[in-house]
Tab-separated table of C-alpha atoms in Angstrom:
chain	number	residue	atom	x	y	z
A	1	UNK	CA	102.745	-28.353	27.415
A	2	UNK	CA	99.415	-26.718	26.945
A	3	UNK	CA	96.344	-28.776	25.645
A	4	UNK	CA	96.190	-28.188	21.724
A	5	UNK	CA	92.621	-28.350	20.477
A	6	UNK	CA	91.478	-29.733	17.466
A	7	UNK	CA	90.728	-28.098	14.335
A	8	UNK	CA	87.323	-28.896	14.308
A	9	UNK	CA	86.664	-26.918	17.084
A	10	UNK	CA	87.580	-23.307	15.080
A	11	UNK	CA	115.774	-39.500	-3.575
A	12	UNK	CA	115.913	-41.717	-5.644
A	13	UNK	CA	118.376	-44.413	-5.512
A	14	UNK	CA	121.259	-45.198	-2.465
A	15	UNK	CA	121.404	-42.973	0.108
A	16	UNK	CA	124.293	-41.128	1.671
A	17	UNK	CA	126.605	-43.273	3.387
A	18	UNK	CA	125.986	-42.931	7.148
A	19	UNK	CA	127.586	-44.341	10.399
A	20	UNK	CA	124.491	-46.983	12.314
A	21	UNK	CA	124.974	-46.849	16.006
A	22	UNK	CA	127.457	-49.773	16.905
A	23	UNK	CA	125.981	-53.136	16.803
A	24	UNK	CA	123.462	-52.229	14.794
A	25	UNK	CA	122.779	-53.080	10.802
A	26	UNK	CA	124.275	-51.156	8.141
A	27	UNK	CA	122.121	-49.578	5.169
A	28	UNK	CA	121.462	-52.133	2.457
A	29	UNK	CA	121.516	-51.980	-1.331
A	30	UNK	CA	118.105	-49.775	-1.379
A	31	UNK	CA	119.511	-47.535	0.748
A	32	UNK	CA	117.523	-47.260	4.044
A	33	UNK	CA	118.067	-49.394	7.462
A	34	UNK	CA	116.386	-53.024	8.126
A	35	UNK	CA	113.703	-52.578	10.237
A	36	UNK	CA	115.367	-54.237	12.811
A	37	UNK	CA	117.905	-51.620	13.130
A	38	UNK	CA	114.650	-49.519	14.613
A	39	UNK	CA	114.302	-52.207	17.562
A	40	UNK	CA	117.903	-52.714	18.344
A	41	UNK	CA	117.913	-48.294	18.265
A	42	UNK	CA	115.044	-48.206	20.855
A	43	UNK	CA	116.592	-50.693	23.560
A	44	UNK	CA	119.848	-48.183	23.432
A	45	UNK	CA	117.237	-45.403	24.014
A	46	UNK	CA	116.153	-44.219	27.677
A	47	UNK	CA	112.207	-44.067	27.946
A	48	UNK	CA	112.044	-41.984	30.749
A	49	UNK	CA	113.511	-38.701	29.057
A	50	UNK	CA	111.104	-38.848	26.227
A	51	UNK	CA	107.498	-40.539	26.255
A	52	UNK	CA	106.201	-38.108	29.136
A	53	UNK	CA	106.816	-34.468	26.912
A	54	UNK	CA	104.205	-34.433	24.866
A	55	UNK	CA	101.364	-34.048	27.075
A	56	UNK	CA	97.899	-34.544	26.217
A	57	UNK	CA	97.549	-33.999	21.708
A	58	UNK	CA	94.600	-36.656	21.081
A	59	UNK	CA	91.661	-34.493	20.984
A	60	UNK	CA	89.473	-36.622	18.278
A	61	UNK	CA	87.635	-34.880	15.316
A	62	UNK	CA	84.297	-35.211	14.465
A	63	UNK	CA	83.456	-39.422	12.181
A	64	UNK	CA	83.330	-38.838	8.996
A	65	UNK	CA	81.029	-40.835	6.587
A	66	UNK	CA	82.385	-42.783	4.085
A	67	UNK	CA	82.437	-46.461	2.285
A	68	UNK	CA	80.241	-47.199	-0.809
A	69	UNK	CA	83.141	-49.346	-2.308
A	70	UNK	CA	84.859	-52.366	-1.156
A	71	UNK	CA	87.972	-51.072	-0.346
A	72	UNK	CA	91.349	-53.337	0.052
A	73	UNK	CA	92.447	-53.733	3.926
A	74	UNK	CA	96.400	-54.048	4.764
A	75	UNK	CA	97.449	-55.000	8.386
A	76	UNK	CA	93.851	-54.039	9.255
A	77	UNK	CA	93.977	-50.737	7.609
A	78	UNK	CA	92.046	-49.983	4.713
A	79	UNK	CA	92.704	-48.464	1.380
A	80	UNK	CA	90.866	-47.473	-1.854
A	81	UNK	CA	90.694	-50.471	-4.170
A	82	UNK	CA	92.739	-51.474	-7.069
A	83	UNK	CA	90.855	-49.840	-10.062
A	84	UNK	CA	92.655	-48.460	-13.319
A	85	UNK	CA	95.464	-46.951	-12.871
A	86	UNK	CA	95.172	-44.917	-9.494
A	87	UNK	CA	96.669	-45.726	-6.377
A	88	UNK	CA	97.159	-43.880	-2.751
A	89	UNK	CA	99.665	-45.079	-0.345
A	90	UNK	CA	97.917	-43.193	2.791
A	91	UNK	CA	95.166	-45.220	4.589
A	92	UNK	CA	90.985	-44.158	3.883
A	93	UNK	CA	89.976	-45.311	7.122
A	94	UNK	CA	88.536	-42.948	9.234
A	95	UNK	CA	91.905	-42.967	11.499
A	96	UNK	CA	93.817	-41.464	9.070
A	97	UNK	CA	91.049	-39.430	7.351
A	98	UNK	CA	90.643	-37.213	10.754
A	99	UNK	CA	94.855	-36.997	10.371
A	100	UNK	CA	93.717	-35.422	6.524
A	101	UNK	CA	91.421	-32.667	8.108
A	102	UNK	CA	94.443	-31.941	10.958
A	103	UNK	CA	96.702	-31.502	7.926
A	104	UNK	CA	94.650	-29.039	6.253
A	105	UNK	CA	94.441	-27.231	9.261
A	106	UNK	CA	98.545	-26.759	9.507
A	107	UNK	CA	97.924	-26.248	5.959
A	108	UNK	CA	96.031	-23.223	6.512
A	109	UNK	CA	97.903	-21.618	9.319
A	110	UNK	CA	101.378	-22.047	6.978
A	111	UNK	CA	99.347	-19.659	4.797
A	112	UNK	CA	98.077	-17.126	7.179
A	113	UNK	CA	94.720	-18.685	7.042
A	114	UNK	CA	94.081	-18.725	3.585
A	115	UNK	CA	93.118	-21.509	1.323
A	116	UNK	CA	95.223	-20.495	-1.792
A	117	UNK	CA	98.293	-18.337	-2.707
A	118	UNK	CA	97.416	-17.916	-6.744
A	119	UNK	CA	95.801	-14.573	-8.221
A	120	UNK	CA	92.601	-15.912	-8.411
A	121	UNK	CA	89.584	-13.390	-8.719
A	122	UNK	CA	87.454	-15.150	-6.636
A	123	UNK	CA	84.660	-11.923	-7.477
A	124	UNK	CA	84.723	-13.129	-11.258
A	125	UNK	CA	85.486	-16.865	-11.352
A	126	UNK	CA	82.786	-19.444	-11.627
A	127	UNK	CA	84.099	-22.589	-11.097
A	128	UNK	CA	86.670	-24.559	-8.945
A	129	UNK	CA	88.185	-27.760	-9.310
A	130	UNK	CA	89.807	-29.659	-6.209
A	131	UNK	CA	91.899	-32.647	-7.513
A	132	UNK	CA	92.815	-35.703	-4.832
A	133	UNK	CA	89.801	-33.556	-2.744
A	134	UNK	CA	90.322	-36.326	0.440
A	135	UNK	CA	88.215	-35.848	3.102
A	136	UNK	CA	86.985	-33.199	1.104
A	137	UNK	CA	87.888	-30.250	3.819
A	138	UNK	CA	89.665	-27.524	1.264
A	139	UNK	CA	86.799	-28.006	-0.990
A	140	UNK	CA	84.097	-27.258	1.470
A	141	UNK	CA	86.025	-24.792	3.130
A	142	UNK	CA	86.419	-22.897	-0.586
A	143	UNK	CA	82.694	-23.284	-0.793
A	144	UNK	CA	81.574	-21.787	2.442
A	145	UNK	CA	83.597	-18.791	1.803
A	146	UNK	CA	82.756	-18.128	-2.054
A	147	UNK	CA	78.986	-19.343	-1.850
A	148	UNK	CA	78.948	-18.071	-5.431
A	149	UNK	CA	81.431	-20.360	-7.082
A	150	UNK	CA	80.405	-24.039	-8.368
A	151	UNK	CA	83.051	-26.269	-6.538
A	152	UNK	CA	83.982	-30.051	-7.534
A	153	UNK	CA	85.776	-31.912	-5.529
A	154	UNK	CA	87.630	-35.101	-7.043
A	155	UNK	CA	89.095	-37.934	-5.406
A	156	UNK	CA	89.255	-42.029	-5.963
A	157	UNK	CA	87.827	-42.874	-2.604
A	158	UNK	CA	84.278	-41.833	-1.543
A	159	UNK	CA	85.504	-40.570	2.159
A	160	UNK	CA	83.972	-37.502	2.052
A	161	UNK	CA	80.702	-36.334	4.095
A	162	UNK	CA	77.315	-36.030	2.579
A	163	UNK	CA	76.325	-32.895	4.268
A	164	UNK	CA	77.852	-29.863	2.268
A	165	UNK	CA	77.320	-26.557	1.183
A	166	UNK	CA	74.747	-26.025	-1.384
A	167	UNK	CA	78.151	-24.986	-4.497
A	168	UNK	CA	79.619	-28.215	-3.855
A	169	UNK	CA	79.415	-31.492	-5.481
A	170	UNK	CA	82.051	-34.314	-4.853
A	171	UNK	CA	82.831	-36.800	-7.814
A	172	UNK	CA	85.049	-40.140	-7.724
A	173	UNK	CA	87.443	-40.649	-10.294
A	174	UNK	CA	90.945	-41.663	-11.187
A	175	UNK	CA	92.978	-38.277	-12.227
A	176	UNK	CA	95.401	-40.287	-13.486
A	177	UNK	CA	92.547	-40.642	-16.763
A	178	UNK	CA	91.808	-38.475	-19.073
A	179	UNK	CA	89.763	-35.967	-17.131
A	180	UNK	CA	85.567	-35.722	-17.895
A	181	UNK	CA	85.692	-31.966	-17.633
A	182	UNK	CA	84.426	-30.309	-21.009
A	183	UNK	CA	87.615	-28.336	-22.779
A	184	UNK	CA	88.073	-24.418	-21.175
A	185	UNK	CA	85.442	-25.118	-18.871
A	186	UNK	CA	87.177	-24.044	-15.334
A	187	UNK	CA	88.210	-21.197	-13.953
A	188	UNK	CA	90.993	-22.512	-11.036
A	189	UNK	CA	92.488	-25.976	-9.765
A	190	UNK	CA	93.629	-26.830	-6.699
A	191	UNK	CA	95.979	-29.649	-6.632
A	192	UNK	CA	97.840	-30.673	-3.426
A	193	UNK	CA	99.909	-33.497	-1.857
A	194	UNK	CA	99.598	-35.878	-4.470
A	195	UNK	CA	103.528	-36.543	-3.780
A	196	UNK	CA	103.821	-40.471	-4.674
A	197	UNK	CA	100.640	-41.096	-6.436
A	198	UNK	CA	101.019	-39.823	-9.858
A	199	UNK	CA	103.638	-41.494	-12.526
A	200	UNK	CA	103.050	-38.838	-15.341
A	201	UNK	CA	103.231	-35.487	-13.916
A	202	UNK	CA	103.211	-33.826	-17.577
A	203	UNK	CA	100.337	-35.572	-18.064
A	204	UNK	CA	98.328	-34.778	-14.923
A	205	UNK	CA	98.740	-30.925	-15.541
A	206	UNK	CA	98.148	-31.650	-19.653
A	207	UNK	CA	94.726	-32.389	-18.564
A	208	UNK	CA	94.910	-29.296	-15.861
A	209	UNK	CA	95.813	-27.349	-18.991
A	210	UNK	CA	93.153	-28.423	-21.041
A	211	UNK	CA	89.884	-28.128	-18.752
A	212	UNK	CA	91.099	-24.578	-17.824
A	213	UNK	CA	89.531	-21.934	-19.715
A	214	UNK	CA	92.077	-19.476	-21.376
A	215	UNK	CA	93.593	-17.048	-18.155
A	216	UNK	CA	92.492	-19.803	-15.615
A	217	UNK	CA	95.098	-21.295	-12.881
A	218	UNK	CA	96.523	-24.307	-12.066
A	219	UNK	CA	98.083	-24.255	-8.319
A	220	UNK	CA	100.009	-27.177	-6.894
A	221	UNK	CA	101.494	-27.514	-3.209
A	222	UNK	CA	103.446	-30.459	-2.648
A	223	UNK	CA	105.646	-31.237	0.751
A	224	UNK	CA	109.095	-33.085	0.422
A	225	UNK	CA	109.376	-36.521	2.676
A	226	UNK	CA	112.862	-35.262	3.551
A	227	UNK	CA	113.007	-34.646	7.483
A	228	UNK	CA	115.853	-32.501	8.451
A	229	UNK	CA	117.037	-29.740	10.840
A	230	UNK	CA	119.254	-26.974	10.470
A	231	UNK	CA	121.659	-27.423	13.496
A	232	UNK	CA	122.257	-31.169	13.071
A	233	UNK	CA	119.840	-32.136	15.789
A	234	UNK	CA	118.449	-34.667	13.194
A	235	UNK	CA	121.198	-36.900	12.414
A	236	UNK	CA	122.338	-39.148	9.399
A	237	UNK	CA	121.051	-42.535	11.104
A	238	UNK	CA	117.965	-41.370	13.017
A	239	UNK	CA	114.603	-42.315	12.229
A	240	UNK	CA	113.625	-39.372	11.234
A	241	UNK	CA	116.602	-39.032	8.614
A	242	UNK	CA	115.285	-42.586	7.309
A	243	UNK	CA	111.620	-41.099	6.565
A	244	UNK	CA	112.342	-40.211	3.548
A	245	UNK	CA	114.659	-42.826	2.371
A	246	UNK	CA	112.159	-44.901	2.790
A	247	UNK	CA	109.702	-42.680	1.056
A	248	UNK	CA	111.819	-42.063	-1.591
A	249	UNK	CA	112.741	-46.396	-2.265
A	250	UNK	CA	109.012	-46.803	-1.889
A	251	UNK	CA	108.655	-44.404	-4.604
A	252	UNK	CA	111.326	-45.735	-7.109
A	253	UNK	CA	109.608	-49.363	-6.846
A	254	UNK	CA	105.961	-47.792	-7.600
A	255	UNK	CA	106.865	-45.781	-10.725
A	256	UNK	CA	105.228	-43.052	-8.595
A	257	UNK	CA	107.812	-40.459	-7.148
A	258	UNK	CA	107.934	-38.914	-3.520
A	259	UNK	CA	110.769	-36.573	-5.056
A	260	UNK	CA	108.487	-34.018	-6.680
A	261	UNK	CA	109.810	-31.393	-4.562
A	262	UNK	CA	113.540	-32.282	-4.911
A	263	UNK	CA	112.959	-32.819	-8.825
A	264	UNK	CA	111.163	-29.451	-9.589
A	265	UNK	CA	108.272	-31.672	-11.120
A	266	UNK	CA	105.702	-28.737	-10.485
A	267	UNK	CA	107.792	-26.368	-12.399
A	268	UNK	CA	108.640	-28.201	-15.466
A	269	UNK	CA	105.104	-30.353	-16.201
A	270	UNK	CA	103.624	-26.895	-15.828
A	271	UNK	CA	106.310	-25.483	-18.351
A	272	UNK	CA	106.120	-28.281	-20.335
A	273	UNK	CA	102.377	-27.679	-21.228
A	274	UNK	CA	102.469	-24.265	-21.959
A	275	UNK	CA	101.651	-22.168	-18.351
A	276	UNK	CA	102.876	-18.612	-17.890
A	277	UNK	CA	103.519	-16.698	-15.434
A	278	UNK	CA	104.629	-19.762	-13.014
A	279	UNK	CA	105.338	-18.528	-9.323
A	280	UNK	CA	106.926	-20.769	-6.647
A	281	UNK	CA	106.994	-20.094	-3.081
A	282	UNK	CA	108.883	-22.600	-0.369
A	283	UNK	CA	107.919	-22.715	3.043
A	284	UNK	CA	109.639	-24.515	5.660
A	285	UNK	CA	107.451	-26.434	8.310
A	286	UNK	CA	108.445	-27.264	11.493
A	287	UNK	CA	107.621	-30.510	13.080
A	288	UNK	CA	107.828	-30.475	17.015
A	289	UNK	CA	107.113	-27.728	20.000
A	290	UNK	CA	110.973	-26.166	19.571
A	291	UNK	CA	110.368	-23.069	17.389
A	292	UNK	CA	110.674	-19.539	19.592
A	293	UNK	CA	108.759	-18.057	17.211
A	294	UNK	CA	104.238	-18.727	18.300
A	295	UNK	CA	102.974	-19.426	14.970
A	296	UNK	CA	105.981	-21.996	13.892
A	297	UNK	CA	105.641	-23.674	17.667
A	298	UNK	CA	102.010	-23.848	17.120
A	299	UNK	CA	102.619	-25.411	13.692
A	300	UNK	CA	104.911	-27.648	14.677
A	301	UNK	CA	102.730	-28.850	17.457
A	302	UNK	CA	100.005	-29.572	15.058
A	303	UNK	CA	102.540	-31.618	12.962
A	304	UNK	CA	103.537	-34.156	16.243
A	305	UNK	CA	100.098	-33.991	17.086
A	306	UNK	CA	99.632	-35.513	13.403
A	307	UNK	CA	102.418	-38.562	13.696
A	308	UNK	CA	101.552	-39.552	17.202
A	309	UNK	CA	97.393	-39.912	16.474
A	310	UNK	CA	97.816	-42.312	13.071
A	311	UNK	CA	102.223	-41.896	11.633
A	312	UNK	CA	100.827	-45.761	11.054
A	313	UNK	CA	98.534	-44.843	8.309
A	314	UNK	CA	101.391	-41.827	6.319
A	315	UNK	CA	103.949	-44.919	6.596
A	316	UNK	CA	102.287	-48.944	6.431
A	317	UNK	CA	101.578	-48.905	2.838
A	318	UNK	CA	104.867	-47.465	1.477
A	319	UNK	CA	106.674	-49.939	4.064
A	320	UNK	CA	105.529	-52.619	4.328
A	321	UNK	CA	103.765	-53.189	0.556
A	322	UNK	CA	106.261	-51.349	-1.434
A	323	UNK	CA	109.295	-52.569	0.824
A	324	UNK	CA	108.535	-55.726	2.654
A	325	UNK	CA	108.200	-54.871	5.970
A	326	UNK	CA	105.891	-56.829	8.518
A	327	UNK	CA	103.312	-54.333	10.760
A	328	UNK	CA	105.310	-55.320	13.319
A	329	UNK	CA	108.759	-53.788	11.953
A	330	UNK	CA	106.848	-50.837	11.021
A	331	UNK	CA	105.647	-50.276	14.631
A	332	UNK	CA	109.153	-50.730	15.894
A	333	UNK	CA	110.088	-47.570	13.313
A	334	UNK	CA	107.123	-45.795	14.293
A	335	UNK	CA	107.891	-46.176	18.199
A	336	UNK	CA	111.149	-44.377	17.307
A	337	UNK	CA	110.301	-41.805	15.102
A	338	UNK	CA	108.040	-41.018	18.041
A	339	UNK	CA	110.380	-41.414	20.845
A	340	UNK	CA	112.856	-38.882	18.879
A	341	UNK	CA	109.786	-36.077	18.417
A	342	UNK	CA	109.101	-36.487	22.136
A	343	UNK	CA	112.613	-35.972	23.232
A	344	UNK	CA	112.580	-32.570	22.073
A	345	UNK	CA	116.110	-32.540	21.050
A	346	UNK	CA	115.216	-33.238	17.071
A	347	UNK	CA	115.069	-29.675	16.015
A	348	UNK	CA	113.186	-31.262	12.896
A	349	UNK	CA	111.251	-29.636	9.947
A	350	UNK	CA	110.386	-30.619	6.197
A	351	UNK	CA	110.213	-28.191	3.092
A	352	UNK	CA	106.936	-27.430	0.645
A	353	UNK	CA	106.849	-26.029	-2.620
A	354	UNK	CA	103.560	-24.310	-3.884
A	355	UNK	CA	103.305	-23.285	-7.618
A	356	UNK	CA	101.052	-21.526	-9.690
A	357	UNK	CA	100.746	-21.165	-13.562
A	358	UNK	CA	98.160	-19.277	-16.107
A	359	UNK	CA	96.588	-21.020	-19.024
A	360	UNK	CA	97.558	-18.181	-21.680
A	361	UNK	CA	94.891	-15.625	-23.111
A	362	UNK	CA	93.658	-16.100	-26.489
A	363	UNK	CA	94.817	-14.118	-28.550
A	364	UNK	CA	92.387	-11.727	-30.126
A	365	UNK	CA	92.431	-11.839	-34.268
């Protein structure tokens, strides 16, 4: 496999029933595998068909600067601290922050290298709001390319670099809050994968609805944790099958669901509150080297590249705080999920829905 460079350089509740491989554990009352079913899986597995596909993947991007809070640390990895009522179950570190900047890059060639889908007028629009802004990479990519347009990007942890374009400010706060922007005050919001942070989704885009001025656009993209295939290639008891059961238990114990896509939460907070106009498009994303087709290969290659630099910081909090696992069961899981991407036999992928509503026009009197 060629080298692939890095960007920087440009349900709820039980389960299915499903058959374990013989001598193995069988799903428990939460519905997903003991980790040790991961460990007895991998001694039934051959190494030497899988762990020498994928080539070299690791090119590193660029450190970015973060830390001005104390921040909690789990199994060594760190994560934004307990304030209010916000919480993120992917690591801050700057591991996983460099995964955040390779996401946005698969991000942006899903959409044909563009940064939104919505109708926005970016000639006559004046501000931009970026909600659960990460690293921060959307929000100065926005910037750079509308130079015109005052961008803020929000976020809980203060991961993002100093160094920015001129339009852009960064501010930390908790979304989950009433929101400090003054009333019709914003022209378009950006909100994306948020999936298993937020336990009110009708009121996350109530306060969407009210800092957007009359016309303005709220646009959500959110991934489902469900890893599938459409030839069977990813089967009932693999480890990638039992992503997002585990995603999806982690989510039921939090209060904070991981089933937005499979519950249409985009489309009914944003109906609930009043938005017109509400458009939905689904794309499927490929995870692995198997598509035929250049972009989806390239995609997909982005995706392993993703789990095999940091799958530990998508996956520690939601396992082992939310459902008891040690670090060492979750790198048993991890080696697996792994070992099935590298066989090249898991023709896997995972769906996203992105949807976009319009704060009505006032009506003239």
């Amino acid at each position: 496999m060629s080298k692939i460079s890095s960007p920087k350089e440009k349900g709820k509740g039980k389960s299915p029933s499903r058959s374990p491989k013989s001598g193995t554990a069988s799903p428990g009352d939460d519905g997903f595998l003991p980790a040790s079913h991961w460990a007895a899986a991998a001694a039934e597995e051959s190494s030497s068909e899988t762990d020498s596909v994928l080539g070299s993947l690791t090119d590193s991007t660029e450190s970015l600067t973060s830390s001005v809070v104390a921040y909690r640390t789990i199994h060594g990895r760190t994560y934004h601290s307990e304030r209010g009522n916000a919480q993120y179950w992917g690591s801050n570190d700057e591991q996983q922050s460099e995964n955040q900047d390779l996401y946005h890059h698969i991000q942006t060639l899903l959409l044909d290298d563009k940064l939104f889908l919505a109708p926005i007028d970016t000639d006559t629009i004046s501000k931009v709001v970026d909600i659960g802004t990460g690293t921060g990479i959307w929000a100065i990519d926005f910037a750079d390319l509308y130079p015109n347009i005052n961008v803020v990007g929000l976020d809980i942890s203060p991961i993002q670099p100093t160094w920015v374009p001129p339009n852009l400010e960064f501010q930390i706060d908790d979304v989950t809050r009433p929101w400090t922007f003054a009333p019709n005050s914003v022209d378009y919001i950006h909100i994306r994968f948020m999936n298993g942070s937020i336990q009110d989704w009708n009121a996350l885009f109530a306060e969407a609805y009210r800092a957007l001025k009359p016309g303005g656009i709220l646009e959500s993209m959110e991934p489902s944790a469900v890893l599938t295939s459409d030839d069977g290639s990813v089967e009932d008891d693999s480890a990638l099958a039992e992503w997002a059961r585990l995603f999806h238990e982690a989510g039921r114990r939090s209060g904070r669901p991981f089933t937005v896509f499979e519950d249409g939460l985009q489309n009914s907070a944003m109906e609930k509150n009043g938005f017109i106009e509400i458009t939905e498009v689904k794309k499927k994303v490929p995870l692995g080297a198997w598509p035929k087709d250049p972009k989806e290969k390239l995609i997909g290659q982005y995706g392993h590249l993703m789990i095999e630099q940091d799958s530990e910081g998508l996956i520690l909090f939601a396992a082992s705080v939310l459902n008891g696992w040690s670090k060492e069961e979750v790198a048993v899981y991890i080696a697996q999920v792994k070992r099935e991407l590298r066989s090249g036999k898991k023709h896997c992928h995972y769906w996203e829905k992105i949807v976009w509503g319009r704060k009505p026009f006032e009506k003239s009197t």
